[in-house]
Amino acid sequence: MENVAASQPLHSQFNSALGARPQTLGEPASQSPFTSALTLDSQLCFALYTASLAMTKAYKAALERFDLTYPQYLAMLVLWEHDELSVKDLAARLGLDSATLTPILKRLETVGYVRRVRGVLDERLVLIHLTDSGQALKLSAAFLPNHICEIAGRPVSDLQRLRDELHDLKASLAGRMRM
């Protein structure tokens, strides 16, 4: 015997179970337990998006003294971990493509924090090196993580736990999107 419900899309199963008719485009959402999650403030994606905007804004104010933007700061963080990276490897670490990263690196080079050097054997390869000023910036910027924790008004342990949960969420989403 064929299970009719199993062959129907999930939203149709919910509507059938509730005795509801399908909603058409532009029609107001009916009040059911399944549509109550369709509000902006109930969306995880919106909470992540607005938290990201707020975090970027907090960093923006702190980074002005170094003539850095937030994306430039992220690139510097990676370079402080691993000096002499290829543009390709740096872009991969930041989750950017090379075309997006190139203007960031040009600006970092203009202010004297990095040098871009073409490969000797392969001119397509561009390596990024920290300058002495770029290395010194690491010491000057060392206050930033604690400063951001103070601005957030949350204990460091809470923010570390949140960071770890976000890394887990990202890994989970990335793993499921490859299916």
Coordinates of C-alpha atoms in Angstrom, one line a residue:
M1 CA 0.0 0.0 0.0
E2 CA 1.4 3.4 -1.0
N3 CA 1.8 6.1 1.6
V4 CA 0.2 9.1 0.0
A5 CA 1.6 11.6 2.6
A6 CA 5.1 10.4 1.9
S7 CA 4.8 11.4 -1.7
Q8 CA 3.6 15.0 -0.9
P9 CA 5.9 17.9 -0.1
L10 CA 6.3 18.5 3.6
H11 CA 4.4 21.9 3.5
S12 CA 1.5 20.1 1.8
Q13 CA 1.4 17.5 4.6
F14 CA 1.3 20.2 7.2
N15 CA -1.5 22.1 5.4
S16 CA -3.5 18.8 5.0
A17 CA -3.0 18.0 8.6
L18 CA -4.3 21.4 9.6
G19 CA -7.1 21.4 7.1
A20 CA -5.6 24.5 5.5
R21 CA -5.6 25.4 1.8
P22 CA -2.3 26.2 0.1
Q23 CA -1.3 29.9 0.4
T24 CA -0.9 31.9 -2.8
L25 CA 1.7 34.6 -3.4
G26 CA 0.7 37.9 -1.8
E27 CA -1.9 36.4 0.5
P28 CA -1.3 37.0 4.2
A29 CA 0.1 34.1 6.1
S30 CA -2.3 32.1 8.1
Q31 CA -1.7 31.9 11.8
S32 CA -0.5 28.3 12.3
P33 CA 2.3 26.8 14.4
F34 CA 4.3 26.4 11.2
T35 CA 4.2 30.0 10.1
S36 CA 5.0 31.6 13.5
A37 CA 8.6 31.0 12.7
L38 CA 8.3 33.2 9.6
T39 CA 9.0 36.5 11.4
L40 CA 12.2 38.4 11.0
D41 CA 13.2 38.4 14.6
S42 CA 12.7 34.6 14.9
Q43 CA 15.3 34.0 12.1
L44 CA 18.7 32.8 13.1
C45 CA 20.1 34.2 9.8
F46 CA 18.9 37.7 10.7
A47 CA 20.4 37.4 14.3
L48 CA 23.7 36.4 12.8
Y49 CA 23.6 39.1 10.1
T50 CA 22.8 41.9 12.6
A51 CA 25.3 40.7 15.1
S52 CA 27.9 40.6 12.4
L53 CA 27.1 44.2 11.4
A54 CA 27.4 45.3 15.0
M55 CA 30.7 43.5 15.5
T56 CA 32.1 45.0 12.3
K57 CA 31.0 48.5 13.5
A58 CA 32.7 47.9 16.8
Y59 CA 35.9 46.9 15.1
K60 CA 35.7 49.8 12.6
A61 CA 36.0 52.4 15.4
A62 CA 38.9 50.6 17.0
L63 CA 40.8 50.1 13.7
E64 CA 40.6 53.7 12.5
R65 CA 43.8 54.5 14.4
F66 CA 45.7 51.9 12.3
D67 CA 44.2 53.1 9.0
L68 CA 42.7 49.6 8.6
T69 CA 39.3 48.4 7.5
Y70 CA 37.8 45.2 9.1
P71 CA 38.6 43.0 6.0
Q72 CA 42.2 44.3 6.0
Y73 CA 42.4 43.5 9.7
L74 CA 41.2 39.9 9.0
A75 CA 43.9 39.6 6.3
M76 CA 46.5 40.9 8.8
L77 CA 45.4 38.3 11.4
V78 CA 46.1 35.5 9.0
L79 CA 49.4 37.0 8.0
W80 CA 50.4 37.3 11.7
E81 CA 49.8 33.6 12.0
H82 CA 51.6 32.6 8.7
D83 CA 53.8 35.2 7.1
E84 CA 54.6 34.6 3.4
L85 CA 51.4 33.2 2.1
S86 CA 50.2 33.0 -1.5
V87 CA 47.3 35.2 -2.5
K88 CA 45.4 31.9 -3.2
D89 CA 46.1 30.5 0.2
L90 CA 45.2 33.7 2.0
A91 CA 42.0 34.0 0.0
A92 CA 41.1 30.4 0.9
R93 CA 41.7 31.0 4.6
L94 CA 39.5 34.1 4.6
G95 CA 36.8 32.5 2.4
L96 CA 37.3 35.1 -0.3
D97 CA 38.2 34.8 -4.0
S98 CA 41.4 36.3 -5.3
A99 CA 39.6 39.2 -7.1
T100 CA 38.0 40.3 -3.8
L101 CA 41.3 40.0 -1.9
T102 CA 43.5 41.8 -4.4
P103 CA 42.3 45.4 -3.6
I104 CA 42.6 44.7 0.1
L105 CA 46.2 43.6 -0.4
K106 CA 47.0 46.6 -2.6
R107 CA 45.7 48.9 0.1
L108 CA 47.8 47.1 2.8
E109 CA 50.8 47.4 0.5
T110 CA 50.1 51.1 0.0
V111 CA 50.1 51.8 3.8
G112 CA 53.3 49.8 4.2
Y113 CA 52.1 46.7 6.1
V114 CA 52.7 44.1 3.4
R115 CA 54.8 43.4 0.3
R116 CA 53.5 41.5 -2.7
V117 CA 56.2 39.5 -4.5
R118 CA 55.8 37.5 -7.7
G119 CA 57.2 34.0 -7.8
V120 CA 60.5 33.5 -9.6
L121 CA 59.6 30.2 -11.2
D122 CA 55.9 31.0 -11.7
E123 CA 55.0 34.7 -12.2
R124 CA 51.3 33.8 -11.6
L125 CA 52.2 33.0 -8.0
V126 CA 52.0 36.1 -5.7
L127 CA 53.4 35.8 -2.2
I128 CA 52.4 38.2 0.6
H129 CA 55.1 39.1 3.1
L130 CA 54.7 41.3 6.2
T131 CA 56.9 44.3 6.4
D132 CA 58.5 45.5 9.6
S133 CA 55.6 47.9 10.0
G134 CA 53.2 45.0 9.5
Q135 CA 54.9 43.0 12.1
A136 CA 55.0 45.9 14.6
L137 CA 51.2 46.5 14.0
K138 CA 50.6 43.1 15.7
L139 CA 51.9 44.5 19.0
S140 CA 49.9 47.7 18.6
A141 CA 46.7 45.8 17.8
A142 CA 47.1 43.3 20.6
F143 CA 44.5 45.2 22.8
L144 CA 41.7 44.7 20.2
P145 CA 40.3 41.3 21.3
N146 CA 39.9 42.5 25.0
H147 CA 38.6 45.8 23.8
I148 CA 35.9 44.1 21.8
C149 CA 35.0 41.9 24.8
E150 CA 34.6 45.1 26.9
I151 CA 32.4 46.7 24.2
A152 CA 30.2 43.6 24.0
G153 CA 29.7 43.7 27.7
R154 CA 29.9 39.9 28.0
P155 CA 32.3 37.7 29.9
V156 CA 35.2 36.4 27.7
S157 CA 34.1 32.8 28.4
D158 CA 30.6 33.5 26.9
L159 CA 32.1 35.0 23.8
Q160 CA 34.6 32.1 23.4
R161 CA 31.7 29.6 23.7
L162 CA 29.7 31.6 21.2
R163 CA 32.7 31.6 18.8
D164 CA 33.1 27.9 19.2
E165 CA 29.4 27.3 18.6
L166 CA 29.5 29.5 15.4
H167 CA 32.5 27.5 14.1
D168 CA 30.5 24.3 14.8
L169 CA 27.5 25.7 13.0
K170 CA 29.6 26.7 10.0
A171 CA 31.2 23.3 9.8
S172 CA 27.8 21.6 10.1
L173 CA 26.3 23.8 7.3
A174 CA 29.3 23.3 5.1
G175 CA 29.2 19.6 5.5
R176 CA 25.5 19.4 4.7
M177 CA 25.7 21.7 1.7
R178 CA 28.2 19.2 0.1
M179 CA 25.6 16.4 0.1

